[in-house]
Amino acid sequence: MALSVEKWVGFGSAMAGFGLLWSRMPEHVHDEARHIIGSLVPMLMSCFNPYEQISISEYGEERFRRNKMFDAVSTYLRSTCLDVASNLKAELGDKSRNDLLISLDEDQEVVDNFDGARMWWRLYPKSAKKRGATVITLVPGDSDEQPRCYRLVFHKRHRKLVLDSYLPSVVRHWREQTAMNRQRLLFTNHSQQGKSHWINVPYNPPAKFDMLAMDHSKKVEIMDDLTAFREAKEYHSKVGKAWKRGYLLHGPPGTGKSTMIGAMANFLGYDVYDLDLTSIKDNAELRKLFLDTTDKSIIVIEDIDAIEVELTTKRKGKEAAQENSDKRTVVEVRDKTKDHGKVTLSGLLSFVDGLWSACGSERIFVFTTNHLDRLDPALIRRGRMDRHIEMSYCRFEAFKMLAKSYLGITEHSLFGEIGQLLDEIDTTPADVADNLMLRARGKRGGEIDRLLDEMNGAPADHMLRVKRRREADACLAGLVETLKKAKMKSATPPMDSME
């Protein structure tokens, strides 16, 4: 007992001596000692803490691009771990009003088991700060105000299992679910509180290539080109080019340019992004919109010639020679009511075929125009718009495709006359299709109904065939009449030219 007391007395004396020595040391020695102790504390805590943590943020560095791993985890937890969660969130999906999506609510923790290892998941809301565990950050960038993120906590001994097996299985599950439940979407950019973002609706275009009113060989050529692009991942990687392709659709209004885009989306199974340049204020906003697009998508700028574009020149310096060397061409994109800012031509070109075009893969750019001659040659040159597809007026081959689609016939006594008229005048497939729609029978509908009444008692299938034949006769006769009127109008000179 006396020995123990002596030890405590000796320990107290030593501490008193250390305190006296510490008080006589210079202040900078105190600061240095505190710094050393402060740096050692986290290391000591990590040694005693048996758990590690992975953060998966909703957005990447500077919140500039959405993190696909965040979406993968959301899909995985929604399908595998919701049964053990007490706090859930419900919202309507994109497919229909009745498509209810249940997901994990914020600050709700769930437990998952994988090969005997336990994994703890929690969704932290915005501005959540990192807690006192060893952290592995899959997405760079950190700040006091962080976006939403998932935190995965696991035992240190399962680190290799998590990185090599568990997280890859989460990604595989996400891809399988996405492919199984895929709904094509139509996106458009929307400006809210001065910032643009994509909004979407379900997209199920009815158009298919076999319905397009154009030459059959031309359609086959386009489909072969799209197929070659879809299967050219290794080729683009081999030659060092971004996996993208540009199509310029040009021709008069009503020749099927928008229908062609729908057919391309159906053929490839891609989403469509309809980009409205008039609502974009600058190049930075254009780049962010582009980075938020997904792979396997068609990015469309329709009627690019109709956008009010003014080319101006900004010059810098005092002397004319210096000004000419520093000039920069700017595309000012405006609507008629507001000045939304400026998108430079170089910014638009970089979006299509520059540095930023390599951010992503398997994308198709489509420009449509009614006036090819109004576009800047730099915007539509080969390499940016790889294929120029002319959507022309309706000729006989295109008409036969329309007659088969709308009337279900491949031959008729009026085909010869219609073919001759289509060769003599320029009319669009839209105008021809309008005449072939069954609602376009006009006064002839009453005559067909009267004939069917007279056939009362005939077999149903016979009556149906007669009805279809009469409808086809009426529609084709109406088309002939419309084409003859158009021919006479085109042959008659305007009144002002006769004066």
mmCIF file of C-alpha atoms in Angstrom, residues 62-421:
data_model
loop_
_atom_site.group_PDB
_atom_site.id
_atom_site.type_symbol
_atom_site.label_atom_id
_atom_site.label_comp_id
_atom_site.label_asym_id
_atom_site.label_seq_id
_atom_site.Cartn_x
_atom_site.Cartn_y
_atom_site.Cartn_z
ATOM 1 C CA GLU A 62 -18.865 21.997 -58.618
ATOM 2 C CA ARG A 63 -22.273 20.299 -59.078
ATOM 3 C CA PHE A 64 -21.664 20.579 -62.796
ATOM 4 C CA ARG A 65 -22.677 17.080 -63.784
ATOM 5 C CA ARG A 66 -25.096 14.602 -62.256
ATOM 6 C CA ASN A 67 -23.487 11.521 -60.743
ATOM 7 C CA LYS A 68 -24.880 8.363 -62.355
ATOM 8 C CA MET A 69 -23.740 6.307 -59.368
ATOM 9 C CA PHE A 70 -26.263 8.242 -57.234
ATOM 10 C CA ASP A 71 -29.043 7.181 -59.614
ATOM 11 C CA ALA A 72 -27.768 3.596 -59.537
ATOM 12 C CA VAL A 73 -27.911 3.474 -55.733
ATOM 13 C CA SER A 74 -31.407 5.031 -55.722
ATOM 14 C CA THR A 75 -32.674 2.361 -58.113
ATOM 15 C CA TYR A 76 -30.972 -0.446 -56.174
ATOM 16 C CA LEU A 77 -32.338 0.610 -52.783
ATOM 17 C CA ARG A 78 -35.819 1.183 -54.215
ATOM 18 C CA SER A 79 -35.994 -2.418 -55.425
ATOM 19 C CA THR A 80 -34.167 -4.258 -52.627
ATOM 20 C CA CYS A 81 -34.221 -2.414 -49.307
ATOM 21 C CA LEU A 82 -37.536 -0.584 -48.958
ATOM 22 C CA ASP A 83 -39.151 -3.409 -46.957
ATOM 23 C CA VAL A 84 -36.911 -2.665 -43.982
ATOM 24 C CA ALA A 85 -37.319 1.142 -44.114
ATOM 25 C CA SER A 86 -39.844 2.986 -41.942
ATOM 26 C CA ASN A 87 -39.665 6.411 -43.641
ATOM 27 C CA LEU A 88 -40.462 6.385 -47.351
ATOM 28 C CA LYS A 89 -41.206 8.987 -50.024
ATOM 29 C CA ALA A 90 -43.845 8.661 -52.750
ATOM 30 C CA GLU A 91 -43.992 10.501 -56.072
ATOM 31 C CA LEU A 92 -45.484 10.037 -59.518
ATOM 32 C CA GLY A 93 -43.220 8.675 -62.223
ATOM 33 C CA ASP A 94 -42.913 9.737 -65.847
ATOM 34 C CA LYS A 95 -44.730 6.877 -67.540
ATOM 35 C CA SER A 96 -48.262 7.687 -66.456
ATOM 36 C CA ARG A 97 -50.292 9.369 -63.760
ATOM 37 C CA ASN A 98 -50.747 5.998 -62.056
ATOM 38 C CA ASP A 99 -47.048 5.099 -62.020
ATOM 39 C CA LEU A 100 -46.241 5.470 -58.300
ATOM 40 C CA LEU A 101 -42.573 5.491 -57.285
ATOM 41 C CA ILE A 102 -41.646 4.709 -53.688
ATOM 42 C CA SER A 103 -38.138 5.639 -52.592
ATOM 43 C CA LEU A 104 -36.026 6.083 -49.471
ATOM 44 C CA ASP A 105 -36.715 9.294 -47.546
ATOM 45 C CA GLU A 106 -33.930 11.593 -46.390
ATOM 46 C CA ASP A 107 -32.103 10.675 -43.145
ATOM 47 C CA GLN A 108 -33.573 7.167 -43.274
ATOM 48 C CA GLU A 109 -31.120 4.315 -42.677
ATOM 49 C CA VAL A 110 -31.503 0.817 -44.133
ATOM 50 C CA VAL A 111 -29.371 -2.285 -43.799
ATOM 51 C CA ASP A 112 -28.379 -4.527 -46.695
ATOM 52 C CA ASN A 113 -26.616 -7.900 -46.600
ATOM 53 C CA PHE A 114 -24.167 -9.044 -49.240
ATOM 54 C CA ASP A 115 -22.211 -12.314 -48.998
ATOM 55 C CA GLY A 116 -22.581 -12.270 -45.219
ATOM 56 C CA ALA A 117 -21.416 -8.652 -44.853
ATOM 57 C CA ARG A 118 -23.703 -5.950 -43.480
ATOM 58 C CA MET A 119 -23.976 -2.603 -45.307
ATOM 59 C CA TRP A 120 -25.626 0.486 -43.823
ATOM 60 C CA TRP A 121 -27.120 3.011 -46.279
ATOM 61 C CA ARG A 122 -28.411 6.487 -45.438
ATOM 62 C CA LEU A 123 -29.583 9.326 -47.714
ATOM 63 C CA TYR A 124 -28.382 12.658 -46.349
ATOM 64 C CA PRO A 125 -30.150 15.873 -47.398
ATOM 65 C CA LYS A 126 -28.437 18.952 -48.792
ATOM 66 C CA SER A 127 -25.810 20.642 -46.595
ATOM 67 C CA ALA A 128 -25.065 17.383 -44.771
ATOM 68 C CA LYS A 129 -21.513 17.331 -43.447
ATOM 69 C CA LYS A 130 -19.242 14.372 -43.157
ATOM 70 C CA ARG A 131 -19.300 12.527 -39.863
ATOM 71 C CA GLY A 132 -16.430 11.059 -37.857
ATOM 72 C CA ALA A 133 -15.681 7.956 -39.939
ATOM 73 C CA THR A 134 -12.934 7.273 -42.415
ATOM 74 C CA VAL A 135 -14.354 8.533 -45.723
ATOM 75 C CA ILE A 136 -13.783 7.337 -49.268
ATOM 76 C CA THR A 137 -15.248 9.934 -51.660
ATOM 77 C CA LEU A 138 -16.215 8.554 -55.051
ATOM 78 C CA VAL A 139 -17.022 12.005 -56.441
ATOM 79 C CA PRO A 140 -14.537 14.901 -56.122
ATOM 80 C CA GLY A 141 -15.462 18.243 -54.664
ATOM 81 C CA ASP A 142 -16.543 19.190 -51.194
ATOM 82 C CA SER A 143 -17.938 22.306 -49.556
ATOM 83 C CA ASP A 144 -19.843 23.387 -46.483
ATOM 84 C CA GLU A 145 -23.055 23.184 -48.475
ATOM 85 C CA GLN A 146 -23.113 19.833 -50.195
ATOM 86 C CA PRO A 147 -25.773 18.309 -52.448
ATOM 87 C CA ARG A 148 -27.682 15.233 -51.356
ATOM 88 C CA CYS A 149 -25.573 12.139 -50.973
ATOM 89 C CA TYR A 150 -25.777 8.496 -49.989
ATOM 90 C CA ARG A 151 -23.447 7.276 -47.250
ATOM 91 C CA LEU A 152 -22.447 3.619 -47.211
ATOM 92 C CA VAL A 153 -20.902 2.366 -43.939
ATOM 93 C CA PHE A 154 -19.210 -1.041 -43.652
ATOM 94 C CA HIS A 155 -16.577 -2.842 -41.597
ATOM 95 C CA LYS A 156 -12.959 -2.344 -42.604
ATOM 96 C CA ARG A 157 -12.471 -6.023 -43.278
ATOM 97 C CA HIS A 158 -15.127 -5.836 -46.038
ATOM 98 C CA ARG A 159 -13.422 -3.004 -47.939
ATOM 99 C CA LYS A 160 -12.245 -5.174 -50.833
ATOM 100 C CA LEU A 161 -15.619 -6.927 -51.033
ATOM 101 C CA VAL A 162 -17.426 -3.584 -51.249
ATOM 102 C CA LEU A 163 -15.182 -2.060 -53.918
ATOM 103 C CA ASP A 164 -14.691 -5.177 -56.056
ATOM 104 C CA SER A 165 -18.067 -6.908 -55.777
ATOM 105 C CA TYR A 166 -20.816 -5.055 -53.938
ATOM 106 C CA LEU A 167 -20.778 -1.679 -55.701
ATOM 107 C CA PRO A 168 -20.315 -3.268 -59.175
ATOM 108 C CA SER A 169 -23.366 -5.451 -58.420
ATOM 109 C CA VAL A 170 -25.347 -2.279 -57.585
ATOM 110 C CA VAL A 171 -24.391 -0.818 -60.974
ATOM 111 C CA ARG A 172 -25.333 -4.041 -62.806
ATOM 112 C CA HIS A 173 -28.705 -4.101 -61.076
ATOM 113 C CA TRP A 174 -29.321 -0.478 -62.091
ATOM 114 C CA ARG A 175 -28.509 -1.184 -65.735
ATOM 115 C CA GLU A 176 -30.750 -4.250 -65.807
ATOM 116 C CA GLN A 177 -33.655 -2.342 -64.257
ATOM 117 C CA THR A 178 -33.143 0.595 -66.614
ATOM 118 C CA ALA A 179 -33.161 -1.649 -69.672
ATOM 119 C CA MET A 180 -36.222 -3.543 -68.433
ATOM 120 C CA ASN A 181 -38.312 -0.486 -67.558
ATOM 121 C CA ARG A 182 -36.965 1.894 -70.155
ATOM 122 C CA GLN A 183 -39.399 4.577 -71.274
ATOM 123 C CA ARG A 184 -38.222 6.821 -74.085
ATOM 124 C CA LEU A 185 -38.362 10.455 -73.053
ATOM 125 C CA LEU A 186 -38.663 13.766 -74.864
ATOM 126 C CA PHE A 187 -36.692 16.527 -73.131
ATOM 127 C CA THR A 188 -36.809 20.282 -73.552
ATOM 128 C CA ASN A 189 -34.796 22.941 -71.747
ATOM 129 C CA HIS A 190 -36.705 25.146 -69.337
ATOM 130 C CA SER A 191 -35.490 28.330 -67.647
ATOM 131 C CA GLN A 192 -36.367 28.825 -63.992
ATOM 132 C CA GLN A 193 -34.925 31.471 -61.659
ATOM 133 C CA GLY A 194 -32.333 32.368 -64.273
ATOM 134 C CA LYS A 195 -31.066 28.792 -64.717
ATOM 135 C CA SER A 196 -31.884 26.302 -67.451
ATOM 136 C CA HIS A 197 -32.576 22.639 -66.835
ATOM 137 C CA TRP A 198 -34.169 19.758 -68.708
ATOM 138 C CA ILE A 199 -37.775 18.721 -68.194
ATOM 139 C CA ASN A 200 -39.218 15.629 -69.855
ATOM 140 C CA VAL A 201 -42.383 13.816 -70.863
ATOM 141 C CA PRO A 202 -42.879 10.225 -72.065
ATOM 142 C CA TYR A 203 -42.108 9.946 -75.769
ATOM 143 C CA ASN A 204 -43.715 7.325 -77.977
ATOM 144 C CA PRO A 205 -43.512 8.616 -81.555
ATOM 145 C CA PRO A 206 -45.748 6.661 -83.948
ATOM 146 C CA ALA A 207 -43.444 7.200 -86.923
ATOM 147 C CA LYS A 208 -41.350 4.346 -88.277
ATOM 148 C CA PHE A 209 -39.108 4.170 -91.306
ATOM 149 C CA ASP A 210 -41.484 1.941 -93.238
ATOM 150 C CA MET A 211 -44.117 4.685 -92.913
ATOM 151 C CA LEU A 212 -41.953 7.560 -94.166
ATOM 152 C CA ALA A 213 -42.990 9.067 -97.483
ATOM 153 C CA MET A 214 -39.648 8.954 -99.250
ATOM 154 C CA ASP A 215 -37.725 6.808 -101.691
ATOM 155 C CA HIS A 216 -37.207 3.282 -100.372
ATOM 156 C CA SER A 217 -33.515 3.119 -101.252
ATOM 157 C CA LYS A 218 -32.913 6.400 -99.414
ATOM 158 C CA LYS A 219 -34.593 5.063 -96.282
ATOM 159 C CA VAL A 220 -32.512 1.890 -96.405
ATOM 160 C CA GLU A 221 -29.373 3.992 -96.758
ATOM 161 C CA ILE A 222 -30.265 6.052 -93.670
ATOM 162 C CA MET A 223 -31.135 2.959 -91.603
ATOM 163 C CA ASP A 224 -27.845 1.297 -92.592
ATOM 164 C CA ASP A 225 -25.981 4.437 -91.566
ATOM 165 C CA LEU A 226 -27.720 4.511 -88.163
ATOM 166 C CA THR A 227 -27.008 0.819 -87.608
ATOM 167 C CA ALA A 228 -23.342 1.303 -88.477
ATOM 168 C CA PHE A 229 -23.144 4.200 -86.009
ATOM 169 C CA ARG A 230 -24.752 2.195 -83.201
ATOM 170 C CA GLU A 231 -22.233 -0.631 -83.661
ATOM 171 C CA ALA A 232 -19.161 1.605 -84.111
ATOM 172 C CA LYS A 233 -17.972 2.053 -80.525
ATOM 173 C CA GLU A 234 -14.671 0.256 -81.067
ATOM 174 C CA TYR A 235 -14.104 1.996 -84.406
ATOM 175 C CA HIS A 236 -14.504 5.482 -82.933
ATOM 176 C CA SER A 237 -12.181 4.559 -80.092
ATOM 177 C CA LYS A 238 -9.636 3.188 -82.558
ATOM 178 C CA VAL A 239 -9.532 6.330 -84.712
ATOM 179 C CA GLY A 240 -9.678 8.680 -81.713
ATOM 180 C CA LYS A 241 -13.025 10.333 -82.461
ATOM 181 C CA ALA A 242 -15.969 11.089 -80.194
ATOM 182 C CA TRP A 243 -18.765 8.543 -80.624
ATOM 183 C CA LYS A 244 -21.279 10.922 -82.174
ATOM 184 C CA ARG A 245 -22.846 11.682 -85.542
ATOM 185 C CA GLY A 246 -24.535 14.701 -87.067
ATOM 186 C CA TYR A 247 -27.524 14.801 -89.438
ATOM 187 C CA LEU A 248 -28.803 17.877 -91.251
ATOM 188 C CA LEU A 249 -32.401 17.528 -92.438
ATOM 189 C CA HIS A 250 -33.291 20.220 -94.951
ATOM 190 C CA GLY A 251 -36.270 20.836 -97.161
ATOM 191 C CA PRO A 252 -39.547 22.785 -97.402
ATOM 192 C CA PRO A 253 -42.056 22.767 -94.515
ATOM 193 C CA GLY A 254 -44.251 19.675 -94.426
ATOM 194 C CA THR A 255 -41.722 17.305 -95.977
ATOM 195 C CA GLY A 256 -41.372 15.133 -92.856
ATOM 196 C CA LYS A 257 -38.299 16.392 -90.995
ATOM 197 C CA SER A 258 -39.849 16.035 -87.535
ATOM 198 C CA THR A 259 -41.321 12.680 -88.553
ATOM 199 C CA MET A 260 -37.832 11.546 -89.561
ATOM 200 C CA ILE A 261 -36.547 12.393 -86.062
ATOM 201 C CA GLY A 262 -39.318 10.277 -84.511
ATOM 202 C CA ALA A 263 -38.466 7.389 -86.830
ATOM 203 C CA MET A 264 -34.784 7.638 -85.861
ATOM 204 C CA ALA A 265 -35.697 7.576 -82.159
ATOM 205 C CA ASN A 266 -37.889 4.515 -82.697
ATOM 206 C CA PHE A 267 -35.253 2.742 -84.756
ATOM 207 C CA LEU A 268 -32.433 3.314 -82.233
ATOM 208 C CA GLY A 269 -34.460 3.382 -79.004
ATOM 209 C CA TYR A 270 -32.885 6.720 -78.005
ATOM 210 C CA ASP A 271 -34.255 9.619 -75.956
ATOM 211 C CA VAL A 272 -34.714 12.968 -77.730
ATOM 212 C CA TYR A 273 -33.509 16.347 -76.415
ATOM 213 C CA ASP A 274 -35.245 19.255 -78.142
ATOM 214 C CA LEU A 275 -32.867 22.171 -77.549
ATOM 215 C CA ASP A 276 -34.394 25.670 -77.566
ATOM 216 C CA LEU A 277 -31.510 28.088 -78.118
ATOM 217 C CA THR A 278 -33.618 31.181 -77.440
ATOM 218 C CA SER A 279 -33.899 30.355 -73.733
ATOM 219 C CA ILE A 280 -30.142 29.890 -73.189
ATOM 220 C CA LYS A 281 -28.289 32.941 -71.922
ATOM 221 C CA ASP A 282 -24.632 32.033 -72.543
ATOM 222 C CA ASN A 283 -22.090 29.361 -73.461
ATOM 223 C CA ALA A 284 -21.704 28.133 -69.872
ATOM 224 C CA GLU A 285 -25.412 27.368 -69.658
ATOM 225 C CA LEU A 286 -25.266 25.593 -73.021
ATOM 226 C CA ARG A 287 -22.395 23.412 -71.794
ATOM 227 C CA LYS A 288 -24.210 22.518 -68.579
ATOM 228 C CA LEU A 289 -27.304 21.480 -70.521
ATOM 229 C CA PHE A 290 -25.159 19.343 -72.775
ATOM 230 C CA LEU A 291 -23.429 17.642 -69.833
ATOM 231 C CA ASP A 292 -26.844 16.821 -68.350
ATOM 232 C CA THR A 293 -27.864 14.867 -71.458
ATOM 233 C CA THR A 294 -27.554 11.097 -71.364
ATOM 234 C CA ASP A 295 -25.763 8.684 -73.650
ATOM 235 C CA LYS A 296 -27.853 7.055 -76.380
ATOM 236 C CA SER A 297 -29.726 10.245 -77.146
ATOM 237 C CA ILE A 298 -30.679 12.447 -80.108
ATOM 238 C CA ILE A 299 -30.046 16.166 -79.551
ATOM 239 C CA VAL A 300 -32.222 18.249 -81.873
ATOM 240 C CA ILE A 301 -32.231 21.905 -82.902
ATOM 241 C CA GLU A 302 -35.315 22.277 -85.083
ATOM 242 C CA ASP A 303 -35.821 25.056 -87.646
ATOM 243 C CA ILE A 304 -32.442 26.535 -86.887
ATOM 244 C CA ASP A 305 -32.907 28.963 -89.772
ATOM 245 C CA ALA A 306 -36.052 30.400 -88.176
ATOM 246 C CA ILE A 307 -34.241 31.466 -84.998
ATOM 247 C CA GLU A 308 -33.524 35.176 -85.125
ATOM 248 C CA VAL A 309 -29.749 35.205 -85.378
ATOM 249 C CA GLU A 310 -27.668 38.331 -85.701
ATOM 250 C CA LEU A 311 -23.973 38.105 -86.462
ATOM 251 C CA THR A 312 -21.999 40.934 -84.931
ATOM 252 C CA THR A 313 -18.315 41.609 -84.590
ATOM 253 C CA LYS A 314 -16.625 42.660 -81.363
ATOM 254 C CA ARG A 315 -13.307 44.348 -81.803
ATOM 255 C CA LYS A 316 -10.615 45.037 -79.232
ATOM 256 C CA GLY A 317 -7.785 47.520 -79.274
ATOM 257 C CA LYS A 318 -7.427 50.999 -80.640
ATOM 258 C CA GLU A 319 -6.012 50.548 -84.125
ATOM 259 C CA ALA A 320 -7.875 48.927 -86.971
ATOM 260 C CA ALA A 321 -5.169 46.357 -87.652
ATOM 261 C CA GLN A 322 -5.122 45.261 -84.046
ATOM 262 C CA GLU A 323 -8.908 45.222 -83.947
ATOM 263 C CA ASN A 324 -9.112 42.946 -86.975
ATOM 264 C CA SER A 325 -6.710 40.489 -85.389
ATOM 265 C CA ASP A 326 -8.726 40.327 -82.172
ATOM 266 C CA LYS A 327 -12.264 40.265 -83.550
ATOM 267 C CA ARG A 328 -14.653 37.594 -82.424
ATOM 268 C CA THR A 329 -17.891 36.554 -84.073
ATOM 269 C CA VAL A 330 -20.877 36.275 -81.773
ATOM 270 C CA VAL A 331 -24.240 34.651 -82.384
ATOM 271 C CA GLU A 332 -26.904 36.591 -80.537
ATOM 272 C CA VAL A 333 -29.885 34.298 -80.032
ATOM 273 C CA ARG A 334 -33.060 36.206 -79.222
ATOM 274 C CA ASP A 335 -36.785 35.847 -79.387
ATOM 275 C CA LYS A 336 -38.976 38.775 -80.346
ATOM 276 C CA THR A 337 -39.781 39.872 -76.788
ATOM 277 C CA LYS A 338 -36.633 39.385 -74.720
ATOM 278 C CA ASP A 339 -32.884 39.505 -75.036
ATOM 279 C CA HIS A 340 -31.724 36.309 -73.355
ATOM 280 C CA GLY A 341 -28.027 36.924 -73.795
ATOM 281 C CA LYS A 342 -25.436 35.576 -76.141
ATOM 282 C CA VAL A 343 -24.250 32.211 -77.323
ATOM 283 C CA THR A 344 -21.076 32.524 -79.355
ATOM 284 C CA LEU A 345 -20.718 30.636 -82.599
ATOM 285 C CA SER A 346 -17.592 28.971 -81.207
ATOM 286 C CA GLY A 347 -19.625 27.858 -78.184
ATOM 287 C CA LEU A 348 -22.264 26.276 -80.405
ATOM 288 C CA LEU A 349 -19.591 24.564 -82.517
ATOM 289 C CA SER A 350 -17.828 23.273 -79.406
ATOM 290 C CA PHE A 351 -21.159 21.853 -78.288
ATOM 291 C CA VAL A 352 -21.520 19.958 -81.582
ATOM 292 C CA ASP A 353 -17.984 19.096 -82.602
ATOM 293 C CA GLY A 354 -15.450 20.541 -80.158
ATOM 294 C CA LEU A 355 -13.905 19.743 -76.818
ATOM 295 C CA TRP A 356 -17.251 19.333 -75.068
ATOM 296 C CA SER A 357 -18.642 16.952 -77.674
ATOM 297 C CA ALA A 358 -16.331 14.245 -76.295
ATOM 298 C CA CYS A 359 -18.060 14.395 -72.878
ATOM 299 C CA GLY A 360 -20.381 11.449 -73.359
ATOM 300 C CA SER A 361 -20.870 8.910 -76.089
ATOM 301 C CA GLU A 362 -23.379 7.476 -78.570
ATOM 302 C CA ARG A 363 -25.069 10.784 -79.276
ATOM 303 C CA ILE A 364 -26.676 11.989 -82.484
ATOM 304 C CA PHE A 365 -27.036 15.678 -83.336
ATOM 305 C CA VAL A 366 -29.856 16.644 -85.686
ATOM 306 C CA PHE A 367 -30.375 20.099 -87.189
ATOM 307 C CA THR A 368 -33.453 20.826 -89.275
ATOM 308 C CA THR A 369 -33.872 23.789 -91.596
ATOM 309 C CA ASN A 370 -36.243 25.029 -94.268
ATOM 310 C CA HIS A 371 -33.547 27.196 -95.858
ATOM 311 C CA LEU A 372 -30.147 25.562 -96.202
ATOM 312 C CA ASP A 373 -28.604 28.657 -97.787
ATOM 313 C CA ARG A 374 -29.191 30.734 -94.636
ATOM 314 C CA LEU A 375 -26.968 28.641 -92.373
ATOM 315 C CA ASP A 376 -23.345 29.413 -91.604
ATOM 316 C CA PRO A 377 -21.144 26.985 -93.585
ATOM 317 C CA ALA A 378 -19.000 26.382 -90.487
ATOM 318 C CA LEU A 379 -22.018 25.001 -88.659
ATOM 319 C CA ILE A 380 -23.034 22.413 -91.243
ATOM 320 C CA ARG A 381 -19.756 21.329 -92.784
ATOM 321 C CA ARG A 382 -18.916 17.632 -93.061
ATOM 322 C CA GLY A 383 -17.614 16.329 -89.761
ATOM 323 C CA ARG A 384 -20.171 18.357 -87.823
ATOM 324 C CA MET A 385 -23.203 17.438 -89.857
ATOM 325 C CA ASP A 386 -21.927 14.152 -91.304
ATOM 326 C CA ARG A 387 -24.958 13.545 -93.510
ATOM 327 C CA HIS A 388 -27.101 16.087 -95.313
ATOM 328 C CA ILE A 389 -30.520 14.558 -95.946
ATOM 329 C CA GLU A 390 -32.842 16.396 -98.284
ATOM 330 C CA MET A 391 -36.505 16.002 -97.408
ATOM 331 C CA SER A 392 -38.071 16.767 -100.777
ATOM 332 C CA TYR A 393 -41.545 17.128 -102.252
ATOM 333 C CA CYS A 394 -43.814 14.132 -102.626
ATOM 334 C CA ARG A 395 -43.254 12.066 -105.764
ATOM 335 C CA PHE A 396 -44.877 8.855 -106.915
ATOM 336 C CA GLU A 397 -42.755 6.459 -104.830
ATOM 337 C CA ALA A 398 -43.477 8.458 -101.689
ATOM 338 C CA PHE A 399 -47.165 8.621 -102.597
ATOM 339 C CA LYS A 400 -47.390 4.824 -102.875
ATOM 340 C CA MET A 401 -45.975 4.526 -99.362
ATOM 341 C CA LEU A 402 -48.598 6.962 -98.080
ATOM 342 C CA ALA A 403 -51.409 5.127 -99.902
ATOM 343 C CA LYS A 404 -50.318 1.852 -98.340
ATOM 344 C CA SER A 405 -50.117 3.378 -94.844
ATOM 345 C CA TYR A 406 -53.344 5.406 -94.944
ATOM 346 C CA LEU A 407 -55.589 3.364 -97.244
ATOM 347 C CA GLY A 408 -54.027 -0.098 -97.166
ATOM 348 C CA ILE A 409 -53.772 -0.326 -100.988
ATOM 349 C CA THR A 410 -50.802 -0.881 -103.283
ATOM 350 C CA GLU A 411 -52.488 -0.274 -106.650
ATOM 351 C CA HIS A 412 -55.468 1.607 -108.073
ATOM 352 C CA SER A 413 -56.741 2.823 -111.423
ATOM 353 C CA LEU A 414 -56.015 6.439 -110.419
ATOM 354 C CA PHE A 415 -52.359 5.796 -109.565
ATOM 355 C CA GLY A 416 -51.163 6.629 -113.071
ATOM 356 C CA GLU A 417 -52.890 10.003 -113.164
ATOM 357 C CA ILE A 418 -51.724 10.848 -109.640
ATOM 358 C CA GLY A 419 -48.132 9.947 -110.512
ATOM 359 C CA GLN A 420 -48.188 12.227 -113.531
ATOM 360 C CA LEU A 421 -49.616 15.127 -111.521
#
